[in-house]
Amino acid sequence: MSPAPPAAPAPHTPDPAPAAGRVTVVGIGADGWEGLPAASREALRGAGTLIGGARQLALLPAECTGERVPWPSPLRPAVPGLLAAHAGREVCVLASGDPMFHGIGRTLAEVLGEAGAAPPRVLPHPSSVSYACARLGWPVEDTEVVTLVGRPLAGLTAALHDGRRLLVLSAGAETPAQVAGLLCERGFGPTRMRVLEQLGGPRERQYEGTAEDWPPAGSDPTDPLNVIALDCVRAPGALRLAAAPGLPDDAYEHDGQLTKRHIRAATLAALAPAPGELLWDVGGGSGSIGIEWMRTHRTCRAVAVERDAVRAERIAHNADALGVPALRVVTGPAPQALAGLPTPDAVFIGGGLTAPGLLEACWAALPPGGRLVANTVTLESEALLADWYRRHGGDLVRLAVAHAVPVGGFTGWRQAMPVTQWSVTKTDAPSGPPPTPPARVEPFARPSAAARPGAPPT
């Protein structure tokens, strides 16, 4: 008997129509109704409630008979109440382009998930990024995207690097001029700027110039629906800010309370930031550790705790200037100011180690797997770290940096104060007895000749 022929593969079936009361999110572009596929049109025609921005709702024809509800402002806090008010109806939410790319789709998915409801059905449209890359001939996967929609302008700074291509999602018609101003302030005035308006629609147009001569002569870039393409060029002599930790000390405003560049790089290596993690920077000083923690990845978060109000304000200024305006600054003495802060993945203590209860509070706040790094230059704090090292293990190191300086007509070394650093990862329970240090070795003590390896017997 011949074997039965293999079964034919099951045909692809489109997404089922949403159940009653489920939210559908429809992406729509500047081409409006004409640019929508059949499934998106069908969903909009059948909806009892249509929610979107005023511009998006105006793109729908009369055959979409559902109640039209414009988004209130601010949007995010209003979403749960708005969905509850229309529960049980077919609800369609309009979004620009791809709803899941810096769009309302993410917010709806989060709100519905928190309520235990089914996730939204999403019918995407090509995003403005896809359109822009197609017009510019840029590979999408090589193009970094920064959104300024509901975000501070300062967030663009961290993405500025010589030779990089960036797409900036504008918050409105005034954004291109604001971006040009920021580029000039940050030493990127020669950057080529192209503003692409109404992408994919019948009124699509483009303007081009440089940041230092923006707006270009004879242009009128005033459409709120725009994307900005940047070919980044750093001006000669402008301060270069690398992506790796260890920015130049000149990048910070400070009053001397600054973890210096080489120690800072070693400290960030010990803290080992990973995407999405939260750092407590205790004794923030100028904010350099928290700032460079956040610069390692756009999802990293940090809280800087600083007791001095003037320094706290300076931390916020440095965070803006270096592209991480989301750094949270808490003004107050530690450990009192730590109460109520979200659980950290890592803690850095850069000052105030001898404050009663500080190390204990930071250690207690860390979950298993959390890291703690503490730096000091004083004998008293070093003794404290040696005791904690004895009880909890980890690494206790001394970091010394010397700089070449003129000595008359020659060059010599100037030694900076050595820094003692303790770094440790918290475990569920001690894996074994703590290391036993040599008896009574005083901090900074120099062993006698007889105690040194290779010394002759006495």
XYZ file of N, CA and C in Angstrom, residues 88-314:
681
model
N -17.560 47.376 27.377
C -18.658 46.638 26.765
C -18.949 47.060 25.341
N -18.311 48.116 24.851
C -18.508 48.562 23.470
C -17.297 48.176 22.632
N -17.507 48.153 21.327
C -16.377 47.987 20.411
C -15.607 49.308 20.398
N -14.390 49.292 20.909
C -13.590 50.511 21.010
C -12.413 50.423 20.051
N -12.273 51.437 19.201
C -11.113 51.543 18.321
C -10.323 52.782 18.712
N -9.044 52.604 18.912
C -8.149 53.710 19.248
C -7.258 53.980 18.046
N -7.201 55.226 17.621
C -6.355 55.614 16.493
C -4.965 56.002 16.992
N -3.948 55.583 16.242
C -2.565 55.891 16.590
C -1.819 56.290 15.331
N -0.797 57.102 15.497
C 0.031 57.484 14.354
C 0.968 56.339 13.991
N 0.905 55.889 12.739
C 1.828 54.868 12.257
C 1.707 53.560 13.002
N 2.850 53.058 13.488
C 2.886 51.800 14.221
C 2.579 52.075 15.691
N 1.432 51.616 16.207
C 1.047 51.939 17.593
C 2.001 51.408 18.653
N 2.800 50.388 18.305
C 3.699 49.791 19.286
C 5.114 50.349 19.197
N 5.316 51.389 18.397
C 6.632 52.024 18.298
C 6.509 53.451 18.802
N 6.855 53.647 20.087
C 6.705 54.941 20.750
C 5.269 55.454 20.608
N 4.291 54.558 20.649
C 2.914 54.955 20.423
C 1.995 54.585 21.574
N 0.711 54.861 21.380
C -0.292 54.636 22.415
C -0.513 53.149 22.674
N -0.087 52.285 21.739
C -0.272 50.848 21.921
C 0.375 50.327 23.187
N 1.554 50.834 23.502
C 2.247 50.386 24.711
C 1.461 50.776 25.954
N 0.986 52.011 26.002
C 0.226 52.475 27.166
C -1.032 51.642 27.355
N -1.745 51.381 26.264
C -2.968 50.583 26.358
C -2.670 49.164 26.830
N -1.597 48.578 26.318
C -1.242 47.222 26.738
C -0.935 47.182 28.234
N -0.246 48.206 28.737
C 0.081 48.256 30.166
C -1.171 48.441 31.015
N -2.045 49.378 30.608
C -3.249 49.658 31.386
C -4.171 48.446 31.410
N -4.369 47.818 30.252
C -5.243 46.644 30.198
C -4.649 45.480 30.979
N -3.316 45.329 30.907
C -2.663 44.258 31.661
C -2.827 44.439 33.156
N -2.689 45.693 33.625
C -2.864 45.973 35.057
C -4.285 45.666 35.517
N -5.256 45.816 34.606
C -6.650 45.548 34.954
C -7.039 44.088 34.762
N -6.084 43.266 34.277
C -6.379 41.859 34.042
C -7.186 41.610 32.789
N -7.276 42.603 31.894
C -8.042 42.456 30.656
C -7.155 41.913 29.540
N -7.806 41.491 28.458
C -7.069 40.987 27.300
C -6.263 42.124 26.671
N -5.095 41.822 26.102
C -4.312 42.867 25.453
C -5.043 43.417 24.229
N -4.696 44.608 23.787
C -5.389 45.170 22.636
C -5.049 44.417 21.350
N -5.979 44.424 20.432
C -5.715 43.949 19.075
C -5.085 45.121 18.319
N -3.923 44.909 17.718
C -3.167 45.998 17.088
C -3.086 45.775 15.586
N -3.518 46.785 14.826
C -3.442 46.771 13.362
C -2.497 47.901 12.953
N -1.211 47.585 12.744
C -0.235 48.655 12.528
C -0.250 49.215 11.109
N 0.347 50.379 10.975
C 0.567 51.082 9.715
C 2.077 51.324 9.651
N 2.678 51.520 8.477
C 4.114 51.852 8.451
C 4.412 53.058 9.340
N 5.481 52.964 10.127
C 5.838 54.053 11.032
C 6.521 55.183 10.279
N 6.580 56.346 10.935
C 7.289 57.480 10.336
C 8.770 57.162 10.168
N 9.309 56.307 11.027
C 10.710 55.908 10.901
C 10.920 55.104 9.619
N 10.018 54.172 9.328
C 10.125 53.392 8.088
C 10.049 54.296 6.862
N 9.097 55.236 6.877
C 8.982 56.176 5.764
C 10.249 57.023 5.626
N 10.754 57.542 6.749
C 11.920 58.423 6.696
C 13.139 57.681 6.167
N 13.371 56.470 6.664
C 14.516 55.701 6.183
C 14.388 55.380 4.702
N 13.162 55.125 4.247
C 12.952 54.873 2.819
C 13.287 56.106 1.985
N 12.910 57.292 2.467
C 13.203 58.523 1.728
C 14.697 58.845 1.732
N 15.361 58.556 2.851
C 16.763 58.931 3.012
C 17.732 57.878 2.502
N 17.251 56.656 2.296
C 18.140 55.562 1.916
C 18.962 55.050 3.080
N 18.438 55.197 4.304
C 19.142 54.734 5.503
C 18.609 53.356 5.912
N 19.485 52.396 6.212
C 19.009 51.118 6.764
C 18.360 51.351 8.134
N 17.175 50.832 8.321
C 16.459 51.038 9.583
C 17.249 50.483 10.751
N 17.876 49.315 10.563
C 18.564 48.683 11.690
C 19.819 49.440 12.123
N 20.325 50.320 11.287
C 21.518 51.098 11.642
C 21.184 52.519 12.089
N 19.914 52.828 12.195
C 19.494 54.192 12.493
C 18.954 54.270 13.919
N 19.570 55.109 14.737
C 19.096 55.297 16.107
C 17.931 56.280 16.116
N 16.937 55.982 16.936
C 15.738 56.813 17.021
C 15.628 57.397 18.426
N 15.399 58.703 18.497
C 15.179 59.394 19.761
C 13.828 60.090 19.677
N 12.954 59.840 20.628
C 11.663 60.516 20.624
C 11.674 61.686 21.596
N 11.122 62.804 21.149
C 10.934 63.974 22.003
C 9.453 64.212 22.278
N 8.629 63.232 21.949
C 7.189 63.329 22.219
C 6.973 63.035 23.702
N 6.641 64.062 24.454
C 6.457 63.903 25.886
C 7.752 63.666 26.647
N 8.884 63.931 26.030
C 10.185 63.724 26.667
C 10.980 65.027 26.628
N 11.892 65.240 27.593
C 12.686 66.468 27.591
C 13.670 66.511 26.434
N 13.897 67.709 25.921
C 14.837 67.915 24.814
C 16.233 67.431 25.183
N 16.624 67.575 26.448
C 17.978 67.205 26.879
C 18.291 65.739 26.643
N 17.270 64.890 26.524
C 17.499 63.470 26.296
C 18.197 63.174 24.987
N 18.183 64.126 24.050
C 18.861 63.919 22.775
C 20.372 63.927 22.931
N 20.888 64.621 23.928
C 22.339 64.831 24.062
C 23.120 63.527 24.107
N 22.633 62.546 24.851
C 23.383 61.294 25.019
C 23.564 60.545 23.706
N 22.750 60.823 22.709
C 22.840 60.120 21.430
C 23.751 60.824 20.428
N 24.272 61.993 20.780
C 25.072 62.769 19.831
C 26.512 62.261 19.801
N 26.902 61.699 18.673
C 28.274 61.244 18.453
C 28.655 61.545 17.008
N 29.871 61.979 16.811
C 30.347 62.352 15.490
C 30.175 61.192 14.505
N 29.525 61.479 13.365
C 29.339 60.474 12.331
C 28.093 59.626 12.466
N 27.337 59.796 13.562
C 26.127 58.989 13.752
C 24.942 59.577 13.010
N 24.042 58.706 12.589
C 22.772 59.109 11.994
C 21.664 58.915 13.017
N 20.856 59.938 13.197
C 19.766 59.886 14.162
C 18.469 60.312 13.494
N 17.378 59.698 13.909
C 16.039 60.183 13.582
C 15.390 60.646 14.875
N 14.887 61.864 14.860
C 14.263 62.450 16.041
C 12.770 62.589 15.775
N 11.961 61.983 16.624
C 10.508 62.106 16.517
C 10.089 63.393 17.206
N 9.520 64.309 16.433
C 9.217 65.653 16.942
C 7.970 65.686 17.802
N 7.975 66.634 18.749
C 6.789 66.889 19.557
C 5.865 67.904 18.895
N 6.343 68.599 17.880
C 5.511 69.597 17.213
C 6.312 70.442 16.254
N 5.683 71.511 15.763
C 6.306 72.356 14.756
C 7.533 73.080 15.287
N 7.577 73.311 16.585
C 8.700 74.066 17.155
C 9.919 73.192 17.438
N 9.794 71.872 17.332
C 10.889 70.979 17.706
C 12.148 71.154 16.852
N 12.062 71.291 15.508
C 13.305 71.438 14.743
C 14.175 72.605 15.209
N 13.586 73.744 15.493
C 14.372 74.889 15.961
C 14.985 74.598 17.326
N 14.250 73.914 18.196
C 14.780 73.561 19.513
C 15.955 72.587 19.382
N 15.821 71.618 18.483
C 16.900 70.661 18.255
C 18.138 71.382 17.717
N 17.946 72.307 16.778
C 19.076 73.058 16.228
C 19.798 73.824 17.332
N 19.033 74.445 18.236
C 19.640 75.175 19.347
C 20.444 74.267 20.262
N 19.905 73.088 20.571
C 20.617 72.144 21.425
C 21.909 71.674 20.763
N 21.850 71.379 19.464
C 23.039 70.919 18.753
C 24.150 71.964 18.816
N 23.792 73.219 18.639
C 24.804 74.287 18.709
C 25.385 74.395 20.113
N 24.552 74.292 21.141
C 25.028 74.360 22.527
C 25.965 73.206 22.862
N 25.735 72.043 22.280
C 26.517 70.849 22.605
C 27.704 70.648 21.661
N 27.996 71.620 20.813
C 29.151 71.510 19.930
C 28.898 70.739 18.661
N 27.653 70.643 18.222
C 27.304 69.925 16.996
C 26.638 70.852 15.984
N 27.055 72.112 15.949
C 26.485 73.079 15.021
C 26.591 72.702 13.561
N 27.698 72.068 13.093
C 27.790 71.712 11.669
C 26.908 70.540 11.243
N 26.158 69.956 12.158
C 25.322 68.793 11.835
C 24.319 69.115 10.732
N 24.211 68.200 9.774
C 23.213 68.332 8.703
C 21.852 67.928 9.234
N 20.864 68.812 9.055
C 19.497 68.557 9.503
C 18.560 68.494 8.305
N 17.724 67.470 8.302
C 16.650 67.389 7.306
C 15.336 67.171 8.042
N 14.368 68.012 7.766
C 13.051 67.893 8.376
C 12.093 67.342 7.332
N 11.489 66.192 7.643
C 10.558 65.527 6.730
C 9.153 65.654 7.304
N 8.283 66.338 6.588
C 6.920 66.603 7.056
C 5.896 65.744 6.315
N 4.824 65.397 7.039
C 3.676 64.699 6.458
C 4.100 63.470 5.647
N 4.979 62.665 6.212
C 5.513 61.503 5.492
C 4.396 60.546 5.069
N 4.430 60.167 3.810
C 3.444 59.236 3.268
C 2.154 59.867 2.822
N 1.979 61.171 3.042
C 0.746 61.847 2.676
C 0.905 62.718 1.432
N -0.188 63.274 0.937
C -0.122 64.095 -0.281
C 0.613 65.416 -0.070
N 0.786 65.867 1.174
C 1.473 67.144 1.437
C 2.889 66.924 1.956
N 3.474 65.774 1.635
C 4.827 65.484 2.089
C 5.828 66.488 1.497
N 6.761 66.953 2.341
C 7.818 67.857 1.880
C 9.012 67.738 2.816
N 10.157 68.320 2.388
C 11.406 68.168 3.124
C 12.204 69.472 3.086
N 12.842 69.784 4.220
C 13.719 70.954 4.321
C 15.088 70.486 4.773
N 16.126 71.207 4.343
C 17.486 70.802 4.675
C 18.352 72.016 5.004
N 19.233 71.841 5.988
C 20.185 72.881 6.365
C 21.121 72.320 7.422
N 21.854 73.198 8.093
C 22.674 72.770 9.219
C 22.124 73.397 10.490
N 22.490 72.820 11.620
C 21.967 73.326 12.883
C 22.361 74.780 13.106
N 23.579 75.158 12.716
C 24.057 76.510 13.003
C 23.443 77.565 12.107
N 22.805 77.160 10.983
C 22.139 78.164 10.135
C 20.640 77.885 10.006
N 20.078 77.209 11.025
C 18.651 76.856 10.972
C 17.791 78.044 11.391
N 16.637 78.292 10.722
C 16.088 77.528 9.601
C 16.747 77.927 8.282
N 16.761 77.020 7.314
C 17.380 77.342 6.028
C 16.643 78.471 5.326
N 17.380 79.262 4.570
C 16.805 80.421 3.886
C 15.657 80.007 2.977
N 14.568 80.764 3.032
C 13.422 80.527 2.157
C 12.538 79.374 2.565
N 12.775 78.780 3.743
C 11.973 77.629 4.157
C 10.943 78.055 5.192
N 9.962 77.183 5.398
C 8.921 77.452 6.384
C 8.528 76.138 7.054
N 9.453 75.522 7.819
C 9.153 74.221 8.434
C 8.261 74.374 9.657
N 6.959 74.397 9.438
C 6.027 74.670 10.531
C 4.987 73.581 10.736
N 5.072 72.473 9.996
C 4.069 71.422 10.165
C 4.359 70.626 11.435
N 3.374 70.431 12.308
C 3.630 69.689 13.552
C 3.940 68.217 13.327
N 3.552 67.658 12.177
C 3.785 66.243 11.902
C 5.100 66.125 11.137
N 6.215 66.006 11.881
C 7.520 65.967 11.226
C 8.483 65.057 11.954
N 9.483 64.630 11.215
C 10.583 63.822 11.725
C 11.876 64.522 11.321
N 12.862 64.544 12.217
C 14.124 65.230 11.954
C 15.227 64.193 11.761
N 15.917 64.285 10.626
C 17.054 63.411 10.347
C 18.342 64.187 10.591
N 19.248 63.607 11.384
C 20.506 64.261 11.734
C 21.690 63.425 11.268
N 22.587 64.040 10.501
C 23.905 63.479 10.233
C 24.868 64.218 11.157
N 25.211 63.610 12.288
C 25.913 64.332 13.352
C 27.352 64.666 12.977
N 27.722 65.935 13.168
C 29.088 66.409 12.939
C 29.492 67.243 14.155
N 30.553 66.823 14.840
C 31.048 67.573 15.993
C 31.966 68.686 15.523
N 31.762 69.880 16.049
C 32.570 71.034 15.664
C 34.002 70.866 16.155
N 34.984 71.401 15.415
C 36.375 71.326 15.881
C 36.527 71.958 17.263
N 37.211 71.254 18.149
C 37.456 71.768 19.490
C 36.357 71.495 20.490
N 35.214 70.986 20.039
C 34.122 70.688 20.973
C 34.487 69.478 21.827
N 34.025 69.481 23.083
C 34.322 68.393 24.006
C 33.756 67.080 23.476
N 34.593 66.052 23.444
C 34.172 64.744 22.954
C 33.696 63.904 24.131
N 32.461 63.416 24.049
C 31.878 62.587 25.100
C 31.710 61.171 24.567
N 32.498 60.249 25.097
C 32.456 58.869 24.631
C 31.241 58.140 25.187
N 30.945 56.983 24.611
C 29.829 56.171 25.097
C 30.213 55.377 26.342
N 31.513 55.144 26.558
C 31.971 54.353 27.700
C 32.122 55.232 28.935
N 32.017 54.650 30.138
C 32.230 55.423 31.366
C 33.651 55.992 31.434
N 33.776 57.083 32.169
C 35.059 57.761 32.297
C 35.099 59.019 31.463
N 34.004 59.819 31.494
C 33.983 61.078 30.755
C 35.033 62.028 31.326
N 35.492 62.983 30.529
C 36.451 63.962 31.060
C 35.863 64.696 32.255
N 36.708 65.012 33.230
C 36.237 65.755 34.398
C 35.655 67.101 34.000
N 36.153 67.677 32.889
C 35.652 68.969 32.423
C 34.203 68.906 31.941
N 33.672 67.698 31.765
C 32.272 67.570 31.337
C 31.305 67.926 32.458
N 31.808 68.030 33.696
C 30.946 68.254 34.854
C 31.201 69.627 35.474
N 30.128 70.246 35.945
C 30.261 71.357 36.873
C 30.386 70.761 38.272
N 31.360 71.234 39.052
C 31.547 70.656 40.388
C 32.305 71.637 41.272
N 32.282 71.355 42.566
C 32.991 72.174 43.546
C 34.136 71.395 44.181
N 34.610 70.393 43.460
C 35.647 69.506 43.976
C 35.113 68.159 44.405
N 33.806 68.083 44.685
C 33.186 66.814 45.066
C 32.826 66.045 43.803
N 33.834 65.424 43.212
C 33.671 64.708 41.953
C 34.547 63.458 41.980
N 33.951 62.300 41.695
C 34.744 61.089 41.510
C 35.525 61.260 40.213
N 36.857 61.308 40.316
C 37.669 61.634 39.156
C 37.603 60.545 38.086
N 37.987 60.942 36.893
C 37.738 60.158 35.686
C 38.176 58.688 35.795
N 39.429 58.431 36.171
C 39.924 57.054 36.158
C 39.290 56.216 37.266
N 39.092 56.816 38.437
C 38.398 56.116 39.522
C 36.942 55.872 39.147
N 36.341 56.850 38.456
C 34.947 56.714 38.032
C 34.775 55.538 37.073
N 35.705 55.402 36.121
C 35.616 54.287 35.174
C 35.731 52.951 35.898
N 36.657 52.865 36.870
C 36.808 51.625 37.628
C 35.575 51.351 38.487
N 34.973 52.403 39.007
C 33.777 52.244 39.844
C 32.604 51.737 39.023
N 32.399 52.297 37.829
C 31.308 51.813 36.970
C 31.533 50.368 36.553
N 32.789 49.989 36.336
C 33.073 48.589 35.999
C 32.686 47.673 37.151
N 32.956 48.103 38.383
C 32.583 47.288 39.545
C 31.074 47.243 39.745
N 30.388 48.345 39.455
C 28.925 48.377 39.596
C 28.239 47.532 38.531
N 28.853 47.398 37.348
C 28.380 46.507 36.274
C 26.930 46.754 35.892
N 26.594 47.960 35.371
C 25.205 48.227 34.997
C 24.727 47.330 33.866
N 23.451 46.984 33.899
C 22.795 46.222 32.846
C 21.487 46.922 32.495
N 20.976 46.723 31.258
C 19.750 47.420 30.844
C 18.614 47.245 31.838
N 17.936 48.368 32.136
C 16.757 48.352 32.985
C 17.038 48.422 34.465
N 18.304 48.379 34.881
C 18.604 48.330 36.311
C 18.576 49.722 36.946
N 18.382 49.714 38.273
C 18.285 50.950 39.055
C 19.469 51.053 40.016
N 20.100 52.238 40.039
C 21.217 52.520 40.933
C 20.824 53.566 41.961
N 21.257 53.354 43.212
C 21.271 54.428 44.202
C 22.687 55.000 44.227
N 22.822 56.288 43.958
C 24.104 56.989 44.050
C 24.047 57.827 45.330
N 24.590 57.287 46.412
C 24.443 57.884 47.743
C 25.650 58.786 48.027
N 25.357 60.046 48.343
C 26.415 61.036 48.450
C 26.794 61.492 47.061
N 25.789 61.965 46.317
C 25.908 62.172 44.871
C 26.999 63.131 44.444
N 27.326 64.149 45.254
C 28.369 65.101 44.879
C 28.003 65.884 43.642
N 28.589 65.515 42.506
C 28.271 66.148 41.218
C 27.410 65.253 40.340
N 27.085 64.057 40.840
C 26.194 63.160 40.105
C 26.866 62.297 39.066
N 28.213 62.276 39.035
C 28.901 61.632 37.914
C 28.641 60.126 37.826
N 28.552 59.429 38.966
C 28.361 57.978 38.918
C 26.951 57.653 38.401
N 25.932 58.317 38.949
C 24.570 58.071 38.474
C 24.389 58.451 37.016
N 25.002 59.554 36.601
C 24.883 60.008 35.214
C 25.510 58.999 34.264
N 26.711 58.543 34.570
C 27.373 57.618 33.644
C 26.774 56.219 33.710
N 26.183 55.851 34.839
C 25.384 54.619 34.899
C 24.246 54.706 33.878
N 23.512 55.810 33.860
C 22.368 55.946 32.956
C 22.806 56.060 31.497
N 23.988 56.600 31.234
C 24.463 56.720 29.858
C 24.855 55.374 29.252
N 25.016 54.320 30.079
C 25.402 53.026 29.522
C 24.281 52.392 28.722
N 23.019 52.709 29.060
C 21.877 52.178 28.304
C 20.663 53.056 28.579
N 19.858 53.265 27.558
C 18.726 54.195 27.677
C 17.691 53.743 28.701
N 17.693 52.463 29.089
C 16.709 51.998 30.073
C 17.265 51.974 31.498
N 18.540 52.284 31.674
C 19.093 52.320 33.032
C 18.546 53.522 33.788
N 18.302 53.329 35.098
C 17.731 54.382 35.941
C 18.618 54.618 37.148
N 18.541 55.812 37.709
C 19.374 56.121 38.867
C 18.686 57.155 39.743
N 18.958 57.048 41.045
C 18.535 58.039 42.030
C 19.789 58.556 42.714
N 20.032 59.852 42.652
C 21.166 60.465 43.342
C 20.667 61.073 44.647
N 21.294 60.709 45.743
C 20.922 61.211 47.063
C 22.035 62.142 47.545
N 21.707 63.409 47.782
C 22.703 64.408 48.165
C 22.112 65.317 49.236
N 22.825 65.488 50.341
C 22.282 66.275 51.448
C 22.367 67.771 51.189
N 23.334 68.227 50.402
C 23.536 69.653 50.158
C 22.653 70.128 48.998
N 21.804 71.123 49.231
C 20.835 71.560 48.224
C 21.512 72.148 46.991
N 22.626 72.880 47.184
C 23.335 73.465 46.037
C 23.917 72.366 45.162
N 24.501 71.366 45.784
C 25.046 70.246 45.005
C 23.933 69.449 44.323
N 22.813 69.292 45.002
C 21.686 68.576 44.394
C 21.217 69.277 43.124
N 21.153 70.602 43.170
C 20.766 71.360 41.980
C 21.812 71.208 40.879
N 23.079 71.147 41.269
C 24.149 70.972 40.284
C 24.073 69.591 39.631
